[in-house]
Coordinates of C-alpha atoms in Angstrom, one line a residue:
Chain A
M3 CA -122.2 47.0 132.6
G4 CA -118.6 48.1 132.1
E5 CA -116.6 48.3 129.0
K6 CA -116.5 45.3 126.6
K7 CA -113.8 42.8 127.4
I8 CA -112.0 40.9 124.8
I9 CA -109.6 38.4 126.2
A10 CA -107.3 35.6 125.2
I11 CA -106.2 32.8 127.5
Y12 CA -102.7 31.6 126.8
G13 CA -100.7 28.6 128.2
K14 CA -98.9 25.4 127.5
G15 CA -100.8 23.0 125.3
G16 CA -102.9 20.5 127.3
I17 CA -102.9 22.7 130.4
G18 CA -106.7 23.2 130.3
K19 CA -107.2 26.4 128.4
S20 CA -110.4 25.2 126.6
S21 CA -111.9 23.8 129.8
T22 CA -111.2 27.0 131.6
A23 CA -112.4 29.2 128.8
S24 CA -115.7 27.3 128.4
N25 CA -116.4 27.2 132.1
V26 CA -115.7 30.9 132.5
A27 CA -117.9 31.6 129.5
A28 CA -120.7 29.6 131.1
A29 CA -120.2 31.3 134.5
C30 CA -120.3 34.8 132.9
A31 CA -123.4 33.9 131.0
D32 CA -125.0 32.8 134.3
E33 CA -124.2 36.2 135.7
G34 CA -126.1 37.8 132.9
Y35 CA -123.3 38.8 130.6
K36 CA -123.4 38.5 126.9
V37 CA -120.5 36.2 126.0
M38 CA -118.9 34.9 122.8
I39 CA -116.3 32.2 122.7
I40 CA -114.1 32.0 119.6
G41 CA -112.1 28.8 119.3
C42 CA -108.9 29.3 117.3
D43 CA -107.5 25.8 117.6
P44 CA -107.6 23.8 114.4
K45 CA -108.9 20.9 116.6
S46 CA -112.1 23.0 117.1
D47 CA -113.1 21.8 120.5
S48 CA -113.3 25.1 122.5
S49 CA -117.0 25.3 122.5
I50 CA -118.0 21.6 122.5
T51 CA -118.9 21.6 126.2
L52 CA -121.2 24.6 125.7
L53 CA -123.1 22.8 123.0
G54 CA -124.0 19.5 124.8
G55 CA -121.1 17.7 123.1
K56 CA -122.0 18.7 119.6
R57 CA -119.5 20.0 117.0
I58 CA -120.4 23.0 114.9
P59 CA -119.4 23.8 111.4
T60 CA -116.2 25.9 111.4
I61 CA -115.5 29.1 109.5
L62 CA -112.8 27.4 107.5
D63 CA -115.0 24.3 106.8
L64 CA -117.4 26.7 105.0
M65 CA -114.7 28.8 103.3
R66 CA -113.3 25.6 102.0
Q67 CA -116.6 24.8 100.3
K68 CA -116.5 28.3 98.8
I69 CA -120.0 29.1 99.9
E70 CA -121.0 32.6 100.9
I71 CA -120.9 32.7 104.7
K72 CA -123.6 34.4 106.8
E73 CA -123.4 35.0 110.5
E74 CA -125.9 32.3 111.3
D75 CA -123.8 29.7 109.5
I76 CA -120.9 30.1 111.9
V77 CA -122.2 31.6 115.2
F78 CA -124.2 29.1 117.3
E79 CA -125.9 29.7 120.6
G80 CA -124.8 27.4 123.4
Y81 CA -125.4 27.1 127.1
G82 CA -126.8 30.3 128.7
G83 CA -126.8 32.1 125.4
V84 CA -123.0 31.9 124.9
Q85 CA -122.3 32.6 121.2
C86 CA -120.0 29.9 120.0
V87 CA -117.6 30.1 117.0
E88 CA -114.9 27.7 115.8
V89 CA -112.3 28.8 113.3
G90 CA -111.3 25.3 112.3
G91 CA -108.3 24.5 110.2
P92 CA -106.8 22.4 107.4
E93 CA -106.1 18.7 107.8
P94 CA -103.0 18.3 110.1
G95 CA -99.8 18.6 108.1
I96 CA -101.3 20.3 105.1
G97 CA -101.6 23.9 104.1
C98 CA -101.2 26.7 106.7
A99 CA -103.3 26.7 109.9
G100 CA -101.8 30.1 110.9
R101 CA -103.0 31.7 107.7
G102 CA -106.3 30.0 108.4
I103 CA -106.8 31.8 111.7
I104 CA -106.0 35.2 110.1
V105 CA -108.4 34.6 107.2
A106 CA -111.2 33.2 109.5
I107 CA -111.1 36.0 112.1
Q108 CA -111.1 38.6 109.3
K109 CA -114.2 37.0 107.9
L110 CA -115.8 36.8 111.3
S111 CA -115.2 40.4 112.2
K112 CA -116.6 41.4 108.8
I113 CA -119.9 39.4 109.0
S114 CA -120.7 39.2 112.7
K115 CA -122.9 41.9 114.1
S116 CA -123.4 40.1 117.4
M117 CA -119.8 40.7 118.3
D118 CA -120.6 44.3 118.9
D119 CA -123.2 43.6 121.5
M120 CA -121.0 41.3 123.6
D121 CA -119.8 42.1 127.2
L122 CA -117.1 39.4 126.9
I123 CA -115.4 37.8 124.0
I124 CA -113.0 35.0 124.7
Y125 CA -110.4 33.9 122.1
D126 CA -109.3 30.4 122.9
V127 CA -105.9 30.3 121.2
P128 CA -103.7 27.2 120.8
G129 CA -101.0 26.7 123.3
D130 CA -98.1 26.7 121.0
I131 CA -97.7 29.9 119.1
V132 CA -95.8 28.3 116.3
C133 CA -96.2 31.1 113.8
G134 CA -97.5 34.6 113.2
G135 CA -101.1 33.5 112.5
F136 CA -101.5 32.1 116.0
V137 CA -101.1 35.6 117.5
A138 CA -103.2 37.2 114.8
P139 CA -106.1 38.0 117.2
I140 CA -103.7 40.0 119.3
R141 CA -101.7 41.5 116.6
K142 CA -104.7 42.7 114.7
G143 CA -105.8 44.6 117.8
L144 CA -108.8 42.4 118.5
V145 CA -107.7 41.2 121.9
T146 CA -107.2 43.8 124.7
E147 CA -106.3 41.6 127.6
A148 CA -104.4 38.4 128.0
Y149 CA -104.5 35.8 130.7
I150 CA -102.0 33.0 131.2
L151 CA -103.0 29.6 132.5
T152 CA -100.4 27.4 134.1
S153 CA -99.9 24.8 136.8
G154 CA -97.0 24.7 139.3
E155 CA -95.0 22.3 137.2
Y156 CA -91.8 23.4 135.6
M157 CA -92.7 23.0 131.9
P158 CA -96.0 24.9 132.0
L159 CA -94.3 27.6 134.0
Y160 CA -91.5 27.7 131.4
A161 CA -94.1 28.1 128.7
A162 CA -95.9 30.8 130.7
N163 CA -92.6 32.7 131.1
N164 CA -92.0 32.5 127.4
I165 CA -95.5 33.8 126.7
C166 CA -94.7 36.8 129.0
K167 CA -91.7 37.5 126.7
G168 CA -94.0 37.3 123.7
L169 CA -96.6 39.6 125.2
A170 CA -94.0 42.2 126.0
K171 CA -92.8 42.0 122.4
I172 CA -96.2 42.6 120.9
N173 CA -97.0 45.2 123.5
T174 CA -100.1 43.4 124.9
P175 CA -100.7 43.7 128.6
L176 CA -101.2 40.8 131.0
S177 CA -104.2 40.8 133.2
G178 CA -103.4 37.9 135.5
I179 CA -102.2 34.4 136.0
I180 CA -104.7 31.6 136.5
C181 CA -103.4 28.4 138.2
N182 CA -105.0 25.2 136.9
S183 CA -103.8 22.8 139.5
R184 CA -102.1 19.5 138.7
T185 CA -101.9 18.8 142.5
V186 CA -98.1 19.2 142.7
T187 CA -96.3 20.2 145.9
R188 CA -96.5 23.8 147.0
E189 CA -98.3 24.6 143.8
E190 CA -100.3 27.7 144.9
D191 CA -97.2 29.0 146.5
I192 CA -95.0 28.6 143.4
V193 CA -97.5 30.0 140.9
G194 CA -98.3 32.9 143.3
K195 CA -94.6 33.7 143.6
F196 CA -94.1 33.4 139.8
S197 CA -97.0 35.8 139.2
E198 CA -95.6 38.3 141.7
E199 CA -92.1 38.2 140.3
I200 CA -93.2 38.8 136.7
G201 CA -95.2 41.8 138.1
S202 CA -98.7 40.4 137.9
N203 CA -100.9 38.4 140.3
M204 CA -102.6 35.1 140.5
I205 CA -106.3 35.8 140.1
A206 CA -107.6 32.2 140.7
F207 CA -106.5 28.8 141.9
I208 CA -108.5 26.1 140.3
P209 CA -108.1 22.8 142.2
K210 CA -107.9 19.6 140.2
M211 CA -111.3 17.9 140.4
Q212 CA -112.4 14.8 138.6
I213 CA -115.9 16.2 138.1
V214 CA -114.6 18.7 135.5
Q215 CA -113.4 15.7 133.4
D216 CA -116.6 13.8 134.0
C217 CA -118.8 16.7 132.8
E218 CA -116.6 17.3 129.8
R219 CA -116.9 13.6 128.8
D220 CA -120.6 14.0 128.8
G221 CA -120.2 17.2 126.7
F222 CA -121.0 19.8 129.3
S223 CA -119.4 22.5 131.4
V224 CA -119.5 22.0 135.2
L225 CA -121.7 25.1 135.4
E226 CA -124.4 23.4 133.4
K227 CA -124.0 19.8 134.6
A228 CA -122.9 20.3 138.2
P229 CA -123.8 23.9 139.2
D230 CA -123.8 23.1 142.9
S231 CA -120.3 21.7 142.9
E232 CA -117.4 23.3 144.7
I233 CA -115.5 23.8 141.4
A234 CA -118.5 25.6 139.8
E235 CA -118.1 28.1 142.5
V236 CA -114.4 28.5 141.8
Y237 CA -115.2 29.2 138.1
R238 CA -117.8 31.8 139.2
G239 CA -115.2 33.4 141.3
L240 CA -112.8 33.5 138.3
A241 CA -115.5 34.9 136.1
R242 CA -116.2 37.7 138.5
A243 CA -112.5 38.4 138.9
I244 CA -112.1 38.7 135.1
M245 CA -115.2 40.9 134.7
S246 CA -114.1 43.3 137.4
N247 CA -110.4 43.2 136.7
N248 CA -108.9 46.6 135.8
S249 CA -105.3 46.1 136.5
T250 CA -103.0 45.1 133.7
V251 CA -99.2 45.0 133.5
M252 CA -96.5 44.5 131.0
P253 CA -94.9 41.3 132.4
K254 CA -91.2 40.9 133.0
A255 CA -90.1 37.4 132.2
L256 CA -87.9 35.6 134.6
A257 CA -84.4 34.3 133.9
D258 CA -84.5 30.5 133.4
E259 CA -82.4 30.0 136.5
R260 CA -84.8 31.8 138.7
L261 CA -87.7 29.7 137.2
R262 CA -85.9 26.5 138.1
E263 CA -85.2 27.7 141.6
L264 CA -88.9 28.5 142.0
T265 CA -90.0 25.0 141.1
R266 CA -87.3 23.2 143.0
Chain B
M19 CA -61.1 34.1 102.9
A20 CA -64.5 35.2 104.2
E21 CA -66.8 36.4 101.6
K22 CA -67.7 40.1 101.8
H23 CA -71.3 40.3 102.7
I24 CA -73.5 43.1 101.5
S25 CA -77.2 43.4 101.8
I26 CA -78.4 44.5 98.3
I27 CA -81.5 46.7 98.3
H28 CA -82.2 47.1 94.6
P29 CA -84.7 44.7 93.1
R30 CA -83.1 41.7 91.4
P31 CA -84.1 38.8 89.2
S32 CA -86.0 36.1 91.0
S33 CA -85.0 32.4 91.5
I34 CA -88.5 31.3 90.5
V35 CA -88.1 33.0 87.1
A36 CA -84.6 31.6 86.8
A37 CA -86.0 28.1 87.3
L38 CA -88.6 28.8 84.6
Y39 CA -86.0 29.9 82.1
T40 CA -84.0 26.8 82.9
L41 CA -86.9 24.5 82.3
R42 CA -87.3 26.2 78.9
D43 CA -83.7 25.5 78.1
L44 CA -84.4 21.9 79.1
N45 CA -87.1 22.0 76.4
V46 CA -90.1 21.4 78.6
D47 CA -93.4 21.9 76.6
V48 CA -95.3 23.1 79.6
A49 CA -94.2 24.8 82.9
I50 CA -96.6 25.0 85.7
L51 CA -96.3 27.5 88.5
H52 CA -97.6 26.1 91.7
G53 CA -98.8 29.2 93.5
P54 CA -100.8 32.5 93.3
P55 CA -102.2 33.4 89.9
G56 CA -100.1 36.5 89.3
C57 CA -96.7 35.1 90.4
S58 CA -94.0 35.8 87.8
F59 CA -96.6 36.9 85.3
K60 CA -94.4 39.1 83.2
H61 CA -91.9 36.4 82.6
A62 CA -94.5 33.7 82.2
R63 CA -95.9 35.8 79.3
L64 CA -92.5 36.2 77.7
L65 CA -91.9 32.5 77.9
E66 CA -95.1 31.9 76.1
E67 CA -93.7 34.1 73.3
D68 CA -90.7 31.8 73.4
G69 CA -92.8 28.9 72.5
I70 CA -93.5 27.1 75.8
H71 CA -96.9 27.0 77.6
V72 CA -96.9 28.4 81.1
L73 CA -99.8 27.6 83.5
T74 CA -100.6 28.3 87.1
T75 CA -102.4 26.4 89.8
A76 CA -103.8 29.8 90.8
L77 CA -103.7 29.2 94.6
D78 CA -106.1 31.6 96.3
E79 CA -106.7 32.4 100.0
N80 CA -108.2 28.9 100.4
G81 CA -105.3 27.3 98.7
F82 CA -102.9 29.0 101.2
V83 CA -104.9 27.6 104.1
F84 CA -105.7 24.1 102.8
G85 CA -102.9 23.5 100.4
G86 CA -103.1 22.7 96.7
R87 CA -102.2 19.1 96.3
E88 CA -105.3 18.3 94.4
E89 CA -105.2 21.5 92.3
L90 CA -101.7 20.6 91.1
S91 CA -102.4 17.0 90.3
S92 CA -105.6 17.8 88.4
L93 CA -103.8 20.6 86.5
L94 CA -101.1 18.1 85.5
Q95 CA -103.8 15.8 84.1
K96 CA -105.5 18.7 82.3
T97 CA -102.1 19.8 80.9
N98 CA -101.5 16.4 79.5
E99 CA -104.8 16.3 77.7
M100 CA -104.6 19.9 76.4
F101 CA -101.0 20.1 75.2
N102 CA -99.9 16.5 74.8
P103 CA -96.5 17.4 76.1
K104 CA -93.3 15.3 76.1
L105 CA -91.8 17.0 79.1
I106 CA -93.4 19.0 81.9
G107 CA -91.9 21.2 84.6
V108 CA -93.5 22.2 87.9
V109 CA -92.1 25.2 89.7
G110 CA -92.7 26.2 93.4
T111 CA -93.4 29.7 94.5
C112 CA -92.9 31.6 97.7
A113 CA -96.5 31.0 98.9
S114 CA -96.6 27.3 98.2
M115 CA -93.2 26.6 99.6
I116 CA -93.8 28.5 102.8
I117 CA -97.0 26.5 103.6
G118 CA -95.0 23.4 103.1
E119 CA -96.4 22.2 99.7
E120 CA -94.6 19.1 98.4
L121 CA -94.4 18.6 94.6
R122 CA -93.5 14.9 94.4
E123 CA -96.8 13.6 95.8
P124 CA -99.2 15.5 93.5
I125 CA -96.9 14.6 90.5
Q126 CA -97.3 10.9 91.6
D127 CA -101.1 11.4 92.1
A128 CA -101.4 12.7 88.5
D129 CA -99.8 9.4 87.3
L130 CA -98.7 10.6 83.8
D131 CA -96.6 8.7 81.3
V132 CA -94.8 12.0 80.6
P133 CA -91.7 12.9 82.7
V134 CA -92.4 15.8 85.1
I135 CA -89.5 17.8 86.6
G136 CA -90.6 19.1 90.0
V137 CA -88.6 22.2 91.1
E138 CA -89.1 23.1 94.8
V139 CA -88.0 26.8 94.6
H140 CA -89.0 30.1 96.1
A141 CA -87.6 33.6 95.5
G142 CA -85.9 34.0 98.8
Y143 CA -82.4 33.3 97.7
P144 CA -79.8 36.1 97.5
N145 CA -78.6 34.8 94.1
N146 CA -81.1 33.9 91.5
T147 CA -78.7 31.3 90.1
K148 CA -80.0 29.1 92.9
G149 CA -83.2 28.7 90.9
V150 CA -81.2 27.5 87.9
L151 CA -79.3 25.1 90.1
I152 CA -82.4 23.6 91.8
A153 CA -84.1 23.2 88.4
L154 CA -81.0 21.4 87.0
E155 CA -80.7 19.1 90.1
S156 CA -84.3 18.2 89.8
A157 CA -83.8 17.5 86.1
E158 CA -80.9 15.2 86.9
D159 CA -83.0 13.4 89.6
I160 CA -85.3 12.2 86.9
G161 CA -82.6 11.6 84.3
I162 CA -83.2 14.5 81.9
I163 CA -79.6 15.6 82.2
D164 CA -76.6 13.6 83.3
G165 CA -74.3 14.2 86.3
E166 CA -71.5 15.5 84.1
E167 CA -73.7 18.3 82.6
L168 CA -75.0 19.1 86.1
E169 CA -71.4 19.6 87.4
R170 CA -70.5 21.7 84.4
Q171 CA -73.5 23.9 85.0
R172 CA -72.8 24.1 88.7
H173 CA -69.4 25.4 87.9
L174 CA -70.7 28.0 85.4
L175 CA -73.4 29.2 87.9
T176 CA -70.8 29.7 90.6
E177 CA -68.7 31.7 88.2
A178 CA -71.8 33.7 87.0
T179 CA -72.5 34.6 90.6
N180 CA -68.9 35.6 91.2
V181 CA -69.0 37.8 88.1
E182 CA -72.0 39.6 89.4
K183 CA -70.4 40.1 92.8
R184 CA -67.2 41.4 91.3
H185 CA -68.4 43.9 88.8
G186 CA -72.1 43.3 88.3
A187 CA -75.5 43.8 89.8
A188 CA -74.5 42.2 93.1
S189 CA -71.3 44.4 93.5
K190 CA -72.9 47.2 95.5
E191 CA -75.6 47.6 98.1
Y192 CA -77.5 49.9 95.8
L193 CA -76.9 50.6 92.1
V194 CA -78.6 53.4 90.3
P195 CA -80.1 52.3 87.0
S196 CA -78.9 54.3 84.1
R197 CA -79.7 54.6 80.4
G198 CA -76.0 54.8 79.6
D199 CA -74.3 56.9 77.0
V200 CA -76.2 58.3 74.1
K201 CA -76.2 55.8 71.2
Y202 CA -75.8 58.5 68.6
K203 CA -72.6 59.8 70.2
V204 CA -71.0 56.3 70.7
A205 CA -71.9 55.1 67.2
G206 CA -70.2 58.3 65.9
R207 CA -67.1 57.5 67.9
I208 CA -66.9 53.9 66.5
I209 CA -67.2 55.2 62.9
E210 CA -64.6 57.8 63.6
L211 CA -62.2 55.1 64.9
L212 CA -62.8 53.0 61.9
K213 CA -62.4 55.9 59.5
D214 CA -59.1 56.8 61.2
G215 CA -57.8 53.3 60.4
K216 CA -57.8 52.2 64.0
K217 CA -57.8 48.5 64.7
G218 CA -60.5 47.0 66.9
V219 CA -61.9 43.8 68.4
T220 CA -65.5 43.0 68.8
I221 CA -66.3 40.6 71.6
M222 CA -69.8 39.1 71.9
N223 CA -69.9 37.5 75.3
A224 CA -73.6 36.9 75.5
K225 CA -75.8 35.0 77.8
K226 CA -77.8 32.5 75.8
E227 CA -80.7 33.9 73.7
T228 CA -79.6 37.5 74.3
G229 CA -77.0 36.8 71.7
Y230 CA -79.6 37.1 69.0
M231 CA -79.5 40.9 69.5
F232 CA -75.9 41.5 70.7
A233 CA -74.7 39.7 67.6
D234 CA -76.2 42.5 65.5
I235 CA -73.8 45.0 67.0
S236 CA -70.8 43.0 65.8
V237 CA -72.4 42.7 62.4
A238 CA -73.0 46.5 62.2
V239 CA -69.4 47.3 63.1
N240 CA -68.2 44.9 60.4
E241 CA -70.6 46.4 57.8
V242 CA -69.2 49.9 58.4
A243 CA -65.6 48.6 58.3
K244 CA -66.4 46.9 55.0
K245 CA -67.9 50.1 53.7
L246 CA -64.7 51.9 54.5
G247 CA -62.6 49.1 53.1
K248 CA -61.1 48.5 56.5
E249 CA -62.3 45.0 57.1
E250 CA -58.9 43.7 58.0
N251 CA -58.7 46.1 60.9
I252 CA -61.5 44.3 62.7
V253 CA -61.2 41.0 64.6
N254 CA -64.4 39.3 65.9
M255 CA -64.8 37.1 68.9
A256 CA -68.1 35.4 70.0
N257 CA -69.2 32.7 72.3
V258 CA -71.0 30.6 69.7
D259 CA -69.7 27.1 70.3
D260 CA -72.7 24.9 69.5
S261 CA -71.3 21.7 71.1
L262 CA -71.8 22.9 74.6
G263 CA -74.8 23.4 77.0
L264 CA -78.4 22.4 77.1
P265 CA -80.1 21.6 73.8
R266 CA -81.8 24.9 73.3
V267 CA -78.7 26.8 74.1
R268 CA -76.7 24.9 71.4
D269 CA -79.4 25.8 68.9
H270 CA -79.0 29.4 69.7
A271 CA -75.2 29.1 69.0
K272 CA -76.0 27.4 65.7
N273 CA -78.5 30.0 64.6
I274 CA -76.4 33.0 65.5
M275 CA -73.3 31.5 63.8
A276 CA -75.5 31.0 60.7
G277 CA -76.5 34.7 61.0
F278 CA -72.9 35.8 61.1
E279 CA -72.1 33.8 58.0
K280 CA -75.1 35.1 56.2
N281 CA -74.0 38.7 56.9
G282 CA -70.4 38.0 56.0
T283 CA -69.1 38.6 59.5
I284 CA -66.1 36.3 60.1
I285 CA -65.8 35.0 63.7
H286 CA -62.0 34.8 64.2
E287 CA -62.2 33.5 67.7
N288 CA -65.0 31.2 69.0
I289 CA -64.6 31.8 72.7
G290 CA -67.0 29.2 74.2
G291 CA -70.6 28.0 74.6
M292 CA -73.5 30.4 75.0
D293 CA -73.8 29.5 78.7
E294 CA -70.0 30.0 79.2
Y295 CA -70.2 33.9 79.4
P296 CA -69.0 33.9 83.0
V297 CA -65.8 31.9 82.2
T298 CA -64.6 33.4 78.9
G299 CA -62.6 36.1 80.5
E300 CA -59.3 34.3 80.9
L301 CA -59.4 32.9 77.4
V302 CA -60.2 36.3 75.9
T303 CA -57.3 37.9 77.9
G304 CA -54.9 35.3 76.6
I305 CA -56.0 35.7 73.0
I306 CA -55.7 39.4 73.1
K307 CA -52.3 39.4 74.8
E308 CA -51.0 36.9 72.3
K309 CA -52.4 38.3 69.1
Y310 CA -54.1 41.7 69.4
A311 CA -52.3 43.5 72.2
D312 CA -51.6 46.4 69.8
Y313 CA -55.2 47.0 68.9
D314 CA -56.8 50.4 69.5
F315 CA -60.3 49.7 70.7
A316 CA -62.7 47.1 71.8
V317 CA -66.5 46.8 71.5
I318 CA -67.8 44.3 74.1
T319 CA -71.4 43.2 74.2
G320 CA -73.5 40.9 76.3
V321 CA -71.9 40.4 79.7
P322 CA -69.0 42.8 79.3
H323 CA -68.2 42.8 83.0
A324 CA -67.1 39.2 82.8
I325 CA -64.0 40.2 80.8
P326 CA -61.2 41.5 83.0
M327 CA -60.0 45.0 82.2
D328 CA -56.4 44.0 82.1
S329 CA -57.1 42.4 78.7
F330 CA -57.5 45.9 77.3
S331 CA -54.6 47.9 78.4
G332 CA -54.1 50.9 76.1
M333 CA -57.4 50.2 74.3
E334 CA -60.5 52.4 74.2
V335 CA -63.3 50.2 75.6
I336 CA -66.9 50.5 74.5
S337 CA -69.4 48.2 76.0
V338 CA -73.0 47.3 75.3
T339 CA -75.2 45.8 78.1
N340 CA -78.9 45.2 78.5
G341 CA -78.8 46.0 82.2
P342 CA -79.4 49.6 83.2
R343 CA -77.9 48.7 86.6
Q344 CA -74.7 47.6 84.8
V345 CA -73.8 51.0 83.5
H346 CA -72.1 52.4 86.7
P347 CA -70.1 49.2 87.4
L348 CA -68.8 49.2 83.8
K349 CA -67.8 52.8 84.0
D350 CA -66.0 52.0 87.3
M351 CA -64.1 49.2 85.6
G352 CA -62.8 51.8 83.1
H353 CA -65.0 51.4 80.1
K354 CA -65.1 54.7 78.2
Y355 CA -68.6 54.3 76.8
V356 CA -71.4 52.2 78.0
V357 CA -74.5 51.7 75.8
V358 CA -77.7 50.1 77.1
E359 CA -79.9 48.1 74.8
I360 CA -83.1 48.6 76.8
D361 CA -85.7 45.8 76.8
L362 CA -83.4 43.6 74.8
H363 CA -84.4 40.3 76.4
P364 CA -88.1 40.3 75.4
K365 CA -87.1 40.9 71.8
T366 CA -84.8 37.8 71.8
L367 CA -87.5 35.4 72.9
G368 CA -89.2 33.3 70.2
V369 CA -86.7 34.2 67.5
N370 CA -84.1 32.0 65.7
E371 CA -82.1 34.5 63.8
I372 CA -80.2 37.7 64.6
V373 CA -82.5 40.6 65.3
E374 CA -81.8 44.3 64.8
S375 CA -80.5 46.2 67.9
E376 CA -81.0 49.9 68.4
F377 CA -77.3 50.5 68.7
G378 CA -76.6 48.5 65.5
A379 CA -79.3 50.5 63.7
T380 CA -77.8 53.7 65.0
I381 CA -74.3 52.8 63.7
R382 CA -75.8 51.9 60.3
E383 CA -77.8 55.1 59.9
L384 CA -75.0 57.3 61.1
A385 CA -72.6 55.6 58.8
K386 CA -74.9 56.5 55.9
D387 CA -74.9 60.2 56.9
M388 CA -71.2 60.3 57.6
L389 CA -69.8 58.2 54.8
D390 CA -72.1 58.4 51.8

């Protein structure tokens, strides 16, 4: 197996980052890779579909109780042996979630031995990078590759474009664009074009399928609950694309005008 | 006119500390820092010497992430039990303010019968007087001071900031700290001037409690003049009006005036309250022009850079400051000698009478050698 991959998937809030991350994690695990998923959203729902709908204690939950944390307290095995971790966060509107992410991932790197054995680590980061803490995984040199998830709608593309600016600023390369379809007109075309113009490429087009939602509602990934579905095959394709991807670029963000033209 | 903007790179007093000192002047019994355990430690210690209790919510890494609402409200309750205070102050810090902590809610949660002044302040203001202002506004909010006093203080703070910008610690991008002129030499010069029958004015223009030590220099000069039988050659001015300012500041004026009387130092001109050091300049200039224009020298202590140089045309100016960064600006103004009373402030906390200054002691010792 090749070098260890540590990736983060960025994109507008609500665009499907957690769904994609958990399905990719499951697909990679099916392929025999050792995978860890680290949920960095205070909502702590990145790994829920890998754990049959169960929530796990978060790193910050335990830190709050001031107990000495061991790896087995925060790293849980989910579907296909995927190692699941949730950072957690303070109550909404109180304290500092950004600082929480920084402290929690420091703690995790310090106590987790299994991280070293992984083939793929996925940081599932919140969509809105509202402060420094939310880019801490990247800033602290933990993440080596970034992917951006978007649909063909204007707002998600606008967010994607902004993330490109951000990545260039913090000197993190982009490994590709993933289109999570919302079934809008000429979507594949638009996202393909956008990817090309920023200097990257679209590595997967995930069609909108009700079955993803249905599985999620039951607390599962499609890989686990509907392995023979068409969409499961799409995630397998994406998983292979990520694991074999060697091309990264420093993205060039588009001017807002060009972005509007693209989506018109 | 657009204000000249400079980015000052030497370390300066903090707005959080300024808020703490203001709470002390408002006579709080306990001040609580809502933030990390070591924040403002040195000044918190000094304020304990000055008779108030200072506590901290000691926010740690967890506190930064989860907030400290409960820590603050329970510390308020504990404070009430331990110290039985009549007035409490709570001061924000950089850490607690950045994570969006709110002081009003935990103060309400604590539900005390004692008034609590909540001061939402951090240290990120270019002028530390902002900390004083926020503290005073918060005090007015709960009726500890009235609107009139707040306006008076607002004016003084603006002037204090202007004084620093003109000739003080905020006048240059970087000021080199200096120990000033050798005290022995400057003391010798003053004695010589007195011996030669020169006429001089002493001006104590001190900021609040620092007057406890600056006053000693006026006293020492007068003692030497008396020794030489030249008392009438000296005129003394001091900002010791005890009818102005916050309660504690009025007490300082009373105590220092009593000290002058005890030592037989006559204050010919009372130039204002002990918080009026930034605005005494014009008055002093007027008095000198009118009555003492022909005097030969001036000894200015406290905040000497607040008194414009045109008051002293033809005079030899000797100044005493407690700020090592004030030496070069004072020399630039044209002061011939600048003496630094190092670490003056700590020695003026927790006292209620005039305390000996190094420069005053030097003058006295040297006078013994030169005159006896």
